[in-house]
Amino acid sequence: MGEGKPIHLQMKEISIEFPGVKALHQVDFQMTTGTSHALIGANGAGKSTLMKVLSGAYGHYTGSIHIDGEPVQIRNPKDAKDLGIQIVYQEVDTALVPYLTVGENIMLDHTVNDMGKKQIISWKAIHQRSKEILDKMNVKVSSKKLVSELTLAEKQMVLIARAISKTCRFLILDEPTAPLSHAETEELFRIVRNLKLENVGVIFISHRLPELFEICDEITVMRDGEFVVRKSIEDMSQNQVVEYMLGRKLGDQFPTMDIVKGETIFETRGFSDGEKIHDIDMHVKKGEIVGIAGLVGAGKTELCKALFGIGNGHFGEVVLHGKKLRLKSPHAAVKEGIALVPEERRKEGIWVGESVATNLSAVNLKRFSRMNLFLNFRKEREAAHDIIQTLGIKTPGEQVKVQNLSGGNQQKVAIGKWLITDAEVYIFDEPTKGVDVGAKKDIFELILQLAQRGKCVIYASCEMSEMMGITDRMYVLYDGRIAKELQTSHTNEEEILFYSTGGNEA
């Protein structure tokens, strides 16, 4: 933990480039331990890149970093950790070892560092120390449980526990509340407040403005790889922050279109995955946007995956255009005209090491091949260029690797690949997770356009405001079952939350 007097961190004129992308241009950032600082900006603003420089993930930057006025060298993660700078990334699965226990993951850095000094590892000491850290954080997870058995929220807490298991002056949290329920978010904020009291500086990268105004002391806004403004949080309003982020006034977040609904095209009867979801009876009309509402852990993601043929086995019926489907695999689902944009986009929705063009053509290779043997690269590039223009994907070109794009633009690629296939049913699982307000509006407009074309849209989210703003009708899930069907125009966020938490009319 951080100790003693406040320590000042300053980053000066930080610039960095990747192939085809100038990510940061002379960015300044500063903060002090014992405070919490919000770092925000639209997707592609460079906030995650700046923090990867600070945490040692990117060493080829120009500019300088100072701690208490003294210049320091941070060119790799070890440099950062030795200075007490820790980061918890948004994609938690990439930072954890699934076949190790919670305790082994928390103490991983200590174990690796000790390997060269001694040959015997005390597993008892590892689990005892891990339990102490988890107890201090008030996290009710056994240190002996395998990480592969944890929920997203629990994995997030394990990573924070690892970060504070050693000297921590500055803790960077990249979209920390994205996988958390309201109660889990409050628990995280309690932990952050305690860390501040112990003289740790906490940096929040987030798009959830109300949360930032609740927990942060200062705010730095970035736009297009450059510094825009740094102010005390009490000197800013949420509307001002959005205007700084976008460089313009936002307007209405949820666009509207007059869409004529048709007959029922897609429905499920007694649908179950045999594990998490049970007896799902739902239907979607032509041109209708149907929401799947519920809190974290309600079964929304499991339902979306099961409808896409993912899982060990499904029961009940899935019917499209009157035809009963046998969805034994995602391949079968795609052939039947079902598309899924998954919650974990980097893990399941895109190939980060491949180009934008390759990702956009991946689910419809037949369209770009001659005699199903040779890929027509020209047609692939042209189609990719059209999708880039349609969705407003910020990229220097279709051959740029997806890993060099911002989170919001990666999400647009995950969505864009399905536009080429012209599916019948589009399933969106938390599509705006980790996406800024500008990109959210783009995604909402795209979804409305799909509905206008007569497509069936299933939209799963735990964001009540999105349920109210984008859907025509919704099913509220609780504990893997439909608790209530609601007409969006005749409900409110309070009623959605009531049924999401297990309430019933009785």
mmCIF file of C-alpha atoms in Angstrom, residues 11-393:
data_model
loop_
_atom_site.group_PDB
_atom_site.id
_atom_site.type_symbol
_atom_site.label_atom_id
_atom_site.label_comp_id
_atom_site.label_asym_id
_atom_site.label_seq_id
_atom_site.Cartn_x
_atom_site.Cartn_y
_atom_site.Cartn_z
ATOM 1 C CA MET A 11 3.422 12.808 -17.081
ATOM 2 C CA LYS A 12 4.734 15.475 -19.490
ATOM 3 C CA GLU A 13 4.269 15.713 -23.278
ATOM 4 C CA ILE A 14 3.702 11.978 -23.775
ATOM 5 C CA SER A 15 3.500 10.930 -27.446
ATOM 6 C CA ILE A 16 3.308 7.471 -28.991
ATOM 7 C CA GLU A 17 2.640 5.964 -32.429
ATOM 8 C CA PHE A 18 1.643 2.534 -33.724
ATOM 9 C CA PRO A 19 1.701 1.350 -37.344
ATOM 10 C CA GLY A 20 -0.753 3.645 -39.098
ATOM 11 C CA VAL A 21 -2.023 5.196 -35.856
ATOM 12 C CA LYS A 22 -0.809 8.265 -33.940
ATOM 13 C CA ALA A 23 -2.316 7.422 -30.550
ATOM 14 C CA LEU A 24 -1.009 10.209 -28.270
ATOM 15 C CA HIS A 25 0.290 13.691 -28.998
ATOM 16 C CA GLN A 26 2.082 15.590 -26.197
ATOM 17 C CA VAL A 27 -0.359 14.598 -23.456
ATOM 18 C CA ASP A 28 0.021 15.904 -19.892
ATOM 19 C CA PHE A 29 -1.407 14.137 -16.833
ATOM 20 C CA GLN A 30 -0.899 14.644 -13.113
ATOM 21 C CA MET A 31 -2.341 13.538 -9.788
ATOM 22 C CA THR A 32 -1.470 12.942 -6.133
ATOM 23 C CA THR A 33 -1.751 9.881 -3.897
ATOM 24 C CA GLY A 34 -4.701 9.855 -1.529
ATOM 25 C CA THR A 35 -7.037 11.096 -4.278
ATOM 26 C CA SER A 36 -9.099 9.483 -7.023
ATOM 27 C CA HIS A 37 -8.835 10.819 -10.560
ATOM 28 C CA ALA A 38 -11.183 10.226 -13.499
ATOM 29 C CA LEU A 39 -9.544 9.870 -16.918
ATOM 30 C CA ILE A 40 -12.163 9.976 -19.643
ATOM 31 C CA GLY A 41 -12.666 10.637 -23.320
ATOM 32 C CA ALA A 42 -14.497 9.296 -26.342
ATOM 33 C CA ASN A 43 -13.340 5.977 -27.810
ATOM 34 C CA GLY A 44 -10.018 6.555 -29.525
ATOM 35 C CA ALA A 45 -9.175 9.497 -27.245
ATOM 36 C CA GLY A 46 -6.071 7.673 -25.985
ATOM 37 C CA LYS A 47 -6.884 7.297 -22.294
ATOM 38 C CA SER A 48 -6.150 3.546 -22.093
ATOM 39 C CA THR A 49 -3.000 4.059 -24.168
ATOM 40 C CA LEU A 50 -1.784 6.761 -21.756
ATOM 41 C CA MET A 51 -2.295 4.441 -18.803
ATOM 42 C CA LYS A 52 -0.522 1.604 -20.615
ATOM 43 C CA VAL A 53 2.466 3.947 -20.930
ATOM 44 C CA LEU A 54 2.287 4.666 -17.192
ATOM 45 C CA SER A 55 2.004 0.948 -16.331
ATOM 46 C CA GLY A 56 4.912 -0.062 -18.609
ATOM 47 C CA ALA A 57 2.936 -1.936 -21.265
ATOM 48 C CA TYR A 58 4.158 0.479 -23.965
ATOM 49 C CA GLY A 59 7.794 1.513 -23.708
ATOM 50 C CA HIS A 60 8.358 3.275 -27.062
ATOM 51 C CA TYR A 61 6.834 6.627 -26.054
ATOM 52 C CA THR A 62 8.461 10.050 -26.011
ATOM 53 C CA GLY A 63 8.058 12.556 -23.184
ATOM 54 C CA SER A 64 8.854 12.178 -19.487
ATOM 55 C CA ILE A 65 7.370 10.833 -16.238
ATOM 56 C CA HIS A 66 8.147 12.344 -12.826
ATOM 57 C CA ILE A 67 7.403 11.213 -9.273
ATOM 58 C CA ASP A 68 7.728 13.964 -6.666
ATOM 59 C CA GLY A 69 9.626 16.032 -9.226
ATOM 60 C CA GLU A 70 12.227 13.327 -9.935
ATOM 61 C CA PRO A 71 12.335 11.827 -13.472
ATOM 62 C CA VAL A 72 11.719 8.062 -13.610
ATOM 63 C CA GLN A 73 12.140 5.499 -16.358
ATOM 64 C CA ILE A 74 9.106 3.288 -17.111
ATOM 65 C CA ARG A 75 9.755 1.079 -20.153
ATOM 66 C CA ASN A 76 8.258 -2.222 -18.988
ATOM 67 C CA PRO A 77 5.729 -3.495 -16.396
ATOM 68 C CA LYS A 78 8.473 -4.304 -13.868
ATOM 69 C CA ASP A 79 9.641 -0.675 -13.900
ATOM 70 C CA ALA A 80 6.092 0.454 -13.117
ATOM 71 C CA LYS A 81 5.512 -2.125 -10.369
ATOM 72 C CA ASP A 82 8.842 -1.280 -8.718
ATOM 73 C CA LEU A 83 7.577 2.323 -8.505
ATOM 74 C CA GLY A 84 4.289 1.185 -6.975
ATOM 75 C CA ILE A 85 2.155 1.620 -10.129
ATOM 76 C CA GLN A 86 -0.393 -1.165 -10.651
ATOM 77 C CA ILE A 87 -3.079 -1.590 -13.336
ATOM 78 C CA VAL A 88 -6.261 -3.681 -13.539
ATOM 79 C CA TYR A 89 -7.272 -4.079 -17.182
ATOM 80 C CA GLN A 90 -10.831 -4.151 -18.497
ATOM 81 C CA GLU A 91 -10.374 -7.620 -20.075
ATOM 82 C CA VAL A 92 -9.906 -9.478 -16.796
ATOM 83 C CA ASP A 93 -9.544 -12.924 -18.380
ATOM 84 C CA THR A 94 -6.330 -11.938 -20.153
ATOM 85 C CA ALA A 95 -4.648 -11.110 -16.813
ATOM 86 C CA LEU A 96 -5.640 -14.208 -14.827
ATOM 87 C CA VAL A 97 -4.536 -17.852 -15.029
ATOM 88 C CA PRO A 98 -7.818 -19.814 -15.111
ATOM 89 C CA TYR A 99 -6.435 -23.182 -13.934
ATOM 90 C CA LEU A 100 -4.808 -21.661 -10.825
ATOM 91 C CA THR A 101 -6.655 -20.872 -7.591
ATOM 92 C CA VAL A 102 -7.727 -17.415 -6.427
ATOM 93 C CA GLY A 103 -4.886 -17.341 -3.901
ATOM 94 C CA GLU A 104 -2.271 -18.395 -6.448
ATOM 95 C CA ASN A 105 -3.446 -15.669 -8.830
ATOM 96 C CA ILE A 106 -3.405 -12.979 -6.125
ATOM 97 C CA MET A 107 0.137 -13.904 -5.062
ATOM 98 C CA LEU A 108 1.386 -14.644 -8.603
ATOM 99 C CA ASP A 109 3.891 -11.762 -8.747
ATOM 100 C CA HIS A 110 5.303 -12.675 -5.327
ATOM 101 C CA THR A 111 5.643 -16.349 -6.294
ATOM 102 C CA VAL A 112 7.441 -15.542 -9.556
ATOM 103 C CA ASN A 113 9.812 -13.125 -7.791
ATOM 104 C CA ASP A 114 10.574 -15.667 -5.075
ATOM 105 C CA MET A 115 11.321 -18.518 -7.500
ATOM 106 C CA GLY A 116 14.895 -17.383 -8.008
ATOM 107 C CA LYS A 117 15.537 -16.959 -4.278
ATOM 108 C CA LYS A 118 14.161 -20.186 -2.842
ATOM 109 C CA GLN A 119 13.125 -23.581 -4.126
ATOM 110 C CA ILE A 120 10.251 -24.304 -1.708
ATOM 111 C CA ILE A 121 6.903 -22.517 -2.005
ATOM 112 C CA SER A 122 4.660 -22.350 1.067
ATOM 113 C CA TRP A 123 1.149 -22.896 -0.307
ATOM 114 C CA LYS A 124 -0.239 -22.421 3.184
ATOM 115 C CA ALA A 125 1.343 -18.962 3.396
ATOM 116 C CA ILE A 126 0.058 -18.046 -0.070
ATOM 117 C CA HIS A 127 -3.550 -18.893 0.830
ATOM 118 C CA GLN A 128 -3.272 -17.314 4.283
ATOM 119 C CA ARG A 129 -1.971 -14.002 2.860
ATOM 120 C CA SER A 130 -4.585 -14.073 0.079
ATOM 121 C CA LYS A 131 -7.366 -14.651 2.605
ATOM 122 C CA GLU A 132 -6.157 -11.667 4.646
ATOM 123 C CA ILE A 133 -6.300 -9.402 1.588
ATOM 124 C CA LEU A 134 -9.744 -10.678 0.526
ATOM 125 C CA ASP A 135 -11.079 -10.300 4.096
ATOM 126 C CA LYS A 136 -9.771 -6.724 4.242
ATOM 127 C CA MET A 137 -11.582 -6.018 0.956
ATOM 128 C CA ASN A 138 -14.701 -7.796 2.303
ATOM 129 C CA VAL A 139 -14.727 -10.105 -0.747
ATOM 130 C CA LYS A 140 -16.452 -13.408 0.016
ATOM 131 C CA VAL A 141 -14.473 -15.720 -2.265
ATOM 132 C CA SER A 142 -12.435 -18.727 -1.143
ATOM 133 C CA SER A 143 -8.717 -18.405 -1.896
ATOM 134 C CA LYS A 144 -8.745 -22.088 -2.912
ATOM 135 C CA LYS A 145 -11.424 -21.735 -5.597
ATOM 136 C CA LEU A 146 -10.296 -22.023 -9.224
ATOM 137 C CA VAL A 147 -10.388 -18.727 -11.149
ATOM 138 C CA SER A 148 -12.173 -20.496 -14.028
ATOM 139 C CA GLU A 149 -15.175 -20.947 -11.697
ATOM 140 C CA LEU A 150 -15.514 -17.229 -10.859
ATOM 141 C CA THR A 151 -17.937 -14.651 -12.206
ATOM 142 C CA LEU A 152 -16.631 -11.581 -14.054
ATOM 143 C CA ALA A 153 -17.216 -9.455 -10.953
ATOM 144 C CA GLU A 154 -15.238 -11.871 -8.757
ATOM 145 C CA LYS A 155 -12.361 -11.929 -11.260
ATOM 146 C CA GLN A 156 -12.260 -8.126 -11.123
ATOM 147 C CA MET A 157 -11.922 -8.241 -7.330
ATOM 148 C CA VAL A 158 -9.144 -10.864 -7.547
ATOM 149 C CA LEU A 159 -7.146 -8.570 -9.836
ATOM 150 C CA ILE A 160 -7.572 -5.637 -7.452
ATOM 151 C CA ALA A 161 -6.485 -7.895 -4.604
ATOM 152 C CA ARG A 162 -3.364 -8.838 -6.577
ATOM 153 C CA ALA A 163 -2.597 -5.169 -7.247
ATOM 154 C CA ILE A 164 -2.758 -4.176 -3.586
ATOM 155 C CA SER A 165 -0.943 -7.297 -2.358
ATOM 156 C CA LYS A 166 2.330 -5.373 -2.666
ATOM 157 C CA THR A 167 3.393 -1.723 -2.438
ATOM 158 C CA CYS A 168 0.834 0.275 -4.387
ATOM 159 C CA ARG A 169 1.095 4.034 -4.771
ATOM 160 C CA PHE A 170 -1.077 4.417 -7.856
ATOM 161 C CA LEU A 171 -3.818 1.970 -8.871
ATOM 162 C CA ILE A 172 -5.212 2.244 -12.420
ATOM 163 C CA LEU A 173 -8.693 0.782 -12.948
ATOM 164 C CA ASP A 174 -9.735 0.421 -16.609
ATOM 165 C CA GLU A 175 -13.565 0.267 -16.833
ATOM 166 C CA PRO A 176 -13.720 -1.379 -13.378
ATOM 167 C CA THR A 177 -17.500 -1.268 -12.955
ATOM 168 C CA ALA A 178 -18.426 -2.589 -16.428
ATOM 169 C CA PRO A 179 -18.979 -6.202 -15.237
ATOM 170 C CA LEU A 180 -20.316 -5.263 -11.781
ATOM 171 C CA SER A 181 -23.842 -5.078 -10.413
ATOM 172 C CA HIS A 182 -24.997 -2.022 -8.442
ATOM 173 C CA ALA A 183 -24.213 -3.733 -5.118
ATOM 174 C CA GLU A 184 -20.788 -4.885 -6.358
ATOM 175 C CA THR A 185 -20.031 -1.378 -7.615
ATOM 176 C CA GLU A 186 -20.827 0.056 -4.169
ATOM 177 C CA GLU A 187 -18.461 -2.540 -2.685
ATOM 178 C CA LEU A 188 -15.730 -1.490 -5.115
ATOM 179 C CA PHE A 189 -16.242 2.161 -4.169
ATOM 180 C CA ARG A 190 -15.902 1.235 -0.482
ATOM 181 C CA ILE A 191 -12.569 -0.408 -1.299
ATOM 182 C CA VAL A 192 -11.439 2.656 -3.279
ATOM 183 C CA ARG A 193 -12.324 5.001 -0.408
ATOM 184 C CA ASN A 194 -10.272 2.837 1.970
ATOM 185 C CA LEU A 195 -7.329 2.845 -0.447
ATOM 186 C CA LYS A 196 -7.451 6.648 -0.592
ATOM 187 C CA LEU A 197 -7.289 6.765 3.227
ATOM 188 C CA GLU A 198 -4.154 4.592 2.995
ATOM 189 C CA ASN A 199 -2.555 7.168 0.633
ATOM 190 C CA VAL A 200 -3.107 5.263 -2.620
ATOM 191 C CA GLY A 201 -3.915 7.291 -5.737
ATOM 192 C CA VAL A 202 -6.691 5.679 -7.804
ATOM 193 C CA ILE A 203 -7.116 6.428 -11.526
ATOM 194 C CA PHE A 204 -10.508 5.570 -13.033
ATOM 195 C CA ILE A 205 -10.945 5.042 -16.774
ATOM 196 C CA SER A 206 -14.694 4.867 -17.269
ATOM 197 C CA HIS A 207 -17.642 5.993 -19.395
ATOM 198 C CA ARG A 208 -20.152 5.895 -16.541
ATOM 199 C CA LEU A 209 -20.244 9.564 -15.639
ATOM 200 C CA PRO A 210 -22.586 9.367 -12.603
ATOM 201 C CA GLU A 211 -20.183 6.919 -10.932
ATOM 202 C CA LEU A 212 -17.183 9.142 -11.612
ATOM 203 C CA PHE A 213 -18.944 12.112 -10.051
ATOM 204 C CA GLU A 214 -19.671 9.948 -6.997
ATOM 205 C CA ILE A 215 -16.165 8.592 -6.379
ATOM 206 C CA CYS A 216 -13.588 10.912 -8.010
ATOM 207 C CA ASP A 217 -11.945 14.135 -6.804
ATOM 208 C CA GLU A 218 -10.487 15.342 -10.112
ATOM 209 C CA ILE A 219 -11.111 14.718 -13.796
ATOM 210 C CA THR A 220 -8.916 14.826 -16.899
ATOM 211 C CA VAL A 221 -10.585 14.800 -20.317
ATOM 212 C CA MET A 222 -8.826 13.673 -23.513
ATOM 213 C CA ARG A 223 -9.915 13.891 -27.158
ATOM 214 C CA ASP A 224 -8.259 12.469 -30.305
ATOM 215 C CA GLY A 225 -5.034 11.555 -28.498
ATOM 216 C CA GLU A 226 -4.601 14.968 -26.881
ATOM 217 C CA PHE A 227 -5.123 16.558 -23.463
ATOM 218 C CA VAL A 228 -8.242 18.768 -23.289
ATOM 219 C CA VAL A 229 -8.824 19.845 -19.681
ATOM 220 C CA ARG A 230 -8.112 18.958 -16.033
ATOM 221 C CA LYS A 231 -10.425 20.202 -13.294
ATOM 222 C CA SER A 232 -11.800 19.458 -9.857
ATOM 223 C CA ILE A 233 -14.883 17.275 -10.212
ATOM 224 C CA GLU A 234 -16.997 19.759 -8.261
ATOM 225 C CA ASP A 235 -16.213 22.429 -10.870
ATOM 226 C CA MET A 236 -17.690 20.367 -13.714
ATOM 227 C CA SER A 237 -21.159 19.163 -14.695
ATOM 228 C CA GLN A 238 -21.830 15.919 -16.559
ATOM 229 C CA ASN A 239 -23.012 17.863 -19.610
ATOM 230 C CA GLN A 240 -19.790 19.896 -19.634
ATOM 231 C CA VAL A 241 -17.738 16.702 -19.493
ATOM 232 C CA VAL A 242 -19.608 15.246 -22.485
ATOM 233 C CA GLU A 243 -19.079 18.451 -24.476
ATOM 234 C CA TYR A 244 -15.340 18.401 -23.693
ATOM 235 C CA MET A 245 -15.183 14.727 -24.734
ATOM 236 C CA LEU A 246 -16.915 15.227 -28.070
ATOM 237 C CA GLY A 247 -15.879 18.789 -28.864
ATOM 238 C CA ARG A 248 -19.550 19.578 -29.477
ATOM 239 C CA LYS A 249 -22.964 19.368 -27.823
ATOM 240 C CA LEU A 250 -24.296 15.803 -27.689
ATOM 241 C CA GLY A 251 -28.011 16.210 -28.315
ATOM 242 C CA ASP A 252 -30.439 13.358 -27.647
ATOM 243 C CA GLN A 253 -28.616 10.101 -26.843
ATOM 244 C CA PHE A 254 -31.398 7.841 -28.095
ATOM 245 C CA PRO A 255 -32.381 8.496 -31.729
ATOM 246 C CA THR A 256 -35.942 7.760 -32.850
ATOM 247 C CA MET A 257 -37.409 6.231 -36.014
ATOM 248 C CA ASP A 258 -40.937 5.316 -37.051
ATOM 249 C CA ILE A 259 -40.745 1.550 -37.542
ATOM 250 C CA VAL A 260 -43.731 -0.541 -38.568
ATOM 251 C CA LYS A 261 -43.834 -3.860 -36.705
ATOM 252 C CA GLY A 262 -44.763 -7.007 -38.620
ATOM 253 C CA GLU A 263 -45.764 -10.517 -37.675
ATOM 254 C CA THR A 264 -43.904 -12.701 -35.160
ATOM 255 C CA ILE A 265 -40.800 -14.119 -36.857
ATOM 256 C CA PHE A 266 -38.705 -15.531 -34.008
ATOM 257 C CA GLU A 267 -39.828 -17.306 -30.840
ATOM 258 C CA THR A 268 -38.754 -19.745 -28.150
ATOM 259 C CA ARG A 269 -40.948 -22.188 -26.220
ATOM 260 C CA GLY A 270 -39.813 -23.724 -22.932
ATOM 261 C CA PHE A 271 -36.207 -22.955 -23.904
ATOM 262 C CA SER A 272 -33.475 -23.955 -21.437
ATOM 263 C CA ASP A 273 -29.746 -24.619 -21.386
ATOM 264 C CA GLY A 274 -30.094 -27.151 -18.567
ATOM 265 C CA GLU A 275 -27.913 -25.038 -16.278
ATOM 266 C CA LYS A 276 -28.512 -21.311 -15.912
ATOM 267 C CA ILE A 277 -31.655 -20.483 -17.921
ATOM 268 C CA HIS A 278 -35.030 -22.195 -17.651
ATOM 269 C CA ASP A 279 -38.410 -22.226 -19.458
ATOM 270 C CA ILE A 280 -37.873 -19.161 -21.648
ATOM 271 C CA ASP A 281 -40.997 -18.307 -23.662
ATOM 272 C CA MET A 282 -40.372 -15.232 -25.775
ATOM 273 C CA HIS A 283 -41.155 -13.877 -29.231
ATOM 274 C CA VAL A 284 -39.865 -11.111 -31.506
ATOM 275 C CA LYS A 285 -41.802 -9.474 -34.318
ATOM 276 C CA LYS A 286 -40.441 -8.217 -37.622
ATOM 277 C CA GLY A 287 -38.860 -4.794 -37.035
ATOM 278 C CA GLU A 288 -39.101 -5.096 -33.238
ATOM 279 C CA ILE A 289 -36.362 -4.445 -30.668
ATOM 280 C CA VAL A 290 -36.921 -6.704 -27.665
ATOM 281 C CA GLY A 291 -34.895 -6.141 -24.520
ATOM 282 C CA ILE A 292 -33.511 -8.774 -22.152
ATOM 283 C CA ALA A 293 -33.236 -6.852 -18.878
ATOM 284 C CA GLY A 294 -31.810 -7.979 -15.564
ATOM 285 C CA LEU A 295 -28.948 -7.499 -13.148
ATOM 286 C CA VAL A 296 -25.476 -9.036 -13.441
ATOM 287 C CA GLY A 297 -25.834 -12.816 -13.040
ATOM 288 C CA ALA A 298 -29.500 -12.968 -14.062
ATOM 289 C CA GLY A 299 -28.700 -15.170 -17.071
ATOM 290 C CA LYS A 300 -28.768 -12.616 -19.906
ATOM 291 C CA THR A 301 -25.421 -13.657 -21.397
ATOM 292 C CA GLU A 302 -26.221 -17.364 -21.008
ATOM 293 C CA LEU A 303 -29.524 -16.860 -22.869
ATOM 294 C CA CYS A 304 -27.829 -14.957 -25.695
ATOM 295 C CA LYS A 305 -25.163 -17.641 -26.078
ATOM 296 C CA ALA A 306 -27.679 -20.484 -25.964
ATOM 297 C CA LEU A 307 -29.745 -18.847 -28.730
ATOM 298 C CA PHE A 308 -26.524 -18.755 -30.770
ATOM 299 C CA GLY A 309 -25.911 -22.475 -30.312
ATOM 300 C CA ILE A 310 -23.223 -22.186 -27.628
ATOM 301 C CA GLY A 311 -23.377 -24.708 -24.789
ATOM 302 C CA ASN A 312 -23.562 -28.388 -23.947
ATOM 303 C CA GLY A 313 -27.186 -28.872 -24.918
ATOM 304 C CA HIS A 314 -30.479 -27.016 -25.215
ATOM 305 C CA PHE A 315 -34.055 -27.998 -24.471
ATOM 306 C CA GLY A 316 -37.337 -26.649 -25.744
ATOM 307 C CA GLU A 317 -37.999 -25.069 -29.142
ATOM 308 C CA VAL A 318 -36.498 -22.240 -31.174
ATOM 309 C CA VAL A 319 -38.619 -21.227 -34.173
ATOM 310 C CA LEU A 320 -37.715 -18.857 -37.029
ATOM 311 C CA HIS A 321 -40.232 -18.141 -39.818
ATOM 312 C CA GLY A 322 -42.267 -21.121 -38.593
ATOM 313 C CA LYS A 323 -39.314 -23.519 -38.892
ATOM 314 C CA LYS A 324 -38.009 -25.337 -35.805
ATOM 315 C CA LEU A 325 -34.256 -24.870 -35.568
ATOM 316 C CA ARG A 326 -31.617 -27.272 -34.315
ATOM 317 C CA LEU A 327 -28.958 -24.944 -32.921
ATOM 318 C CA LYS A 328 -26.199 -27.364 -32.007
ATOM 319 C CA SER A 329 -23.387 -24.913 -32.727
ATOM 320 C CA PRO A 330 -22.705 -21.254 -33.672
ATOM 321 C CA HIS A 331 -22.099 -22.504 -37.232
ATOM 322 C CA ALA A 332 -25.649 -23.872 -37.331
ATOM 323 C CA ALA A 333 -26.998 -20.599 -35.919
ATOM 324 C CA VAL A 334 -25.203 -18.517 -38.569
ATOM 325 C CA LYS A 335 -26.536 -20.779 -41.342
ATOM 326 C CA GLU A 336 -30.067 -20.208 -40.036
ATOM 327 C CA GLY A 337 -29.600 -16.412 -40.030
ATOM 328 C CA ILE A 338 -28.807 -15.703 -36.367
ATOM 329 C CA ALA A 339 -26.026 -13.263 -35.407
ATOM 330 C CA LEU A 340 -24.507 -12.605 -31.961
ATOM 331 C CA VAL A 341 -22.450 -9.619 -30.822
ATOM 332 C CA PRO A 342 -21.050 -11.003 -27.518
ATOM 333 C CA GLU A 343 -20.355 -9.171 -24.266
ATOM 334 C CA GLU A 344 -16.663 -10.127 -24.163
ATOM 335 C CA ARG A 345 -15.730 -8.660 -27.546
ATOM 336 C CA ARG A 346 -11.931 -9.159 -27.327
ATOM 337 C CA LYS A 347 -12.323 -12.750 -26.154
ATOM 338 C CA GLU A 348 -15.253 -13.884 -28.311
ATOM 339 C CA GLY A 349 -16.246 -11.225 -30.851
ATOM 340 C CA ILE A 350 -13.078 -10.305 -32.757
ATOM 341 C CA TRP A 351 -9.572 -11.464 -33.664
ATOM 342 C CA VAL A 352 -7.451 -8.668 -32.242
ATOM 343 C CA GLY A 353 -4.314 -9.804 -34.071
ATOM 344 C CA GLU A 354 -5.956 -9.653 -37.492
ATOM 345 C CA SER A 355 -6.848 -6.693 -39.717
ATOM 346 C CA VAL A 356 -10.148 -4.837 -39.744
ATOM 347 C CA ALA A 357 -10.878 -6.289 -43.214
ATOM 348 C CA THR A 358 -10.226 -9.881 -42.096
ATOM 349 C CA ASN A 359 -12.518 -9.457 -39.085
ATOM 350 C CA LEU A 360 -15.306 -7.888 -41.124
ATOM 351 C CA SER A 361 -15.299 -10.695 -43.716
ATOM 352 C CA ALA A 362 -14.779 -13.599 -41.287
ATOM 353 C CA VAL A 363 -18.389 -14.786 -41.019
ATOM 354 C CA ASN A 364 -19.164 -14.562 -44.732
ATOM 355 C CA LEU A 365 -16.112 -15.865 -46.584
ATOM 356 C CA LYS A 366 -18.227 -17.442 -49.352
ATOM 357 C CA ARG A 367 -19.182 -13.973 -50.543
ATOM 358 C CA PHE A 368 -15.513 -13.122 -51.106
ATOM 359 C CA SER A 369 -14.237 -16.412 -52.499
ATOM 360 C CA ARG A 370 -14.089 -17.852 -56.015
ATOM 361 C CA MET A 371 -15.320 -21.457 -56.227
ATOM 362 C CA ASN A 372 -15.057 -21.547 -52.398
ATOM 363 C CA LEU A 373 -11.272 -21.829 -52.776
ATOM 364 C CA PHE A 374 -9.626 -18.473 -53.430
ATOM 365 C CA LEU A 375 -10.289 -15.300 -51.466
ATOM 366 C CA ASN A 376 -10.977 -12.189 -53.549
ATOM 367 C CA PHE A 377 -9.031 -9.613 -51.547
ATOM 368 C CA ARG A 378 -10.294 -6.695 -53.626
ATOM 369 C CA LYS A 379 -13.950 -7.523 -52.872
ATOM 370 C CA GLU A 380 -13.048 -8.056 -49.208
ATOM 371 C CA ARG A 381 -11.372 -4.620 -49.002
ATOM 372 C CA GLU A 382 -14.276 -2.896 -50.773
ATOM 373 C CA ALA A 383 -16.855 -4.448 -48.433
ATOM 374 C CA ALA A 384 -14.716 -3.563 -45.409
ATOM 375 C CA HIS A 385 -14.378 0.029 -46.646
ATOM 376 C CA ASP A 386 -18.180 0.307 -46.972
ATOM 377 C CA ILE A 387 -18.756 -0.968 -43.421
ATOM 378 C CA ILE A 388 -16.060 1.364 -42.040
ATOM 379 C CA GLN A 389 -17.858 4.308 -43.663
ATOM 380 C CA THR A 390 -21.328 3.120 -42.569
ATOM 381 C CA LEU A 391 -20.387 2.645 -38.908
ATOM 382 C CA GLY A 392 -17.888 5.499 -38.681
ATOM 383 C CA ILE A 393 -15.087 3.176 -37.528
#
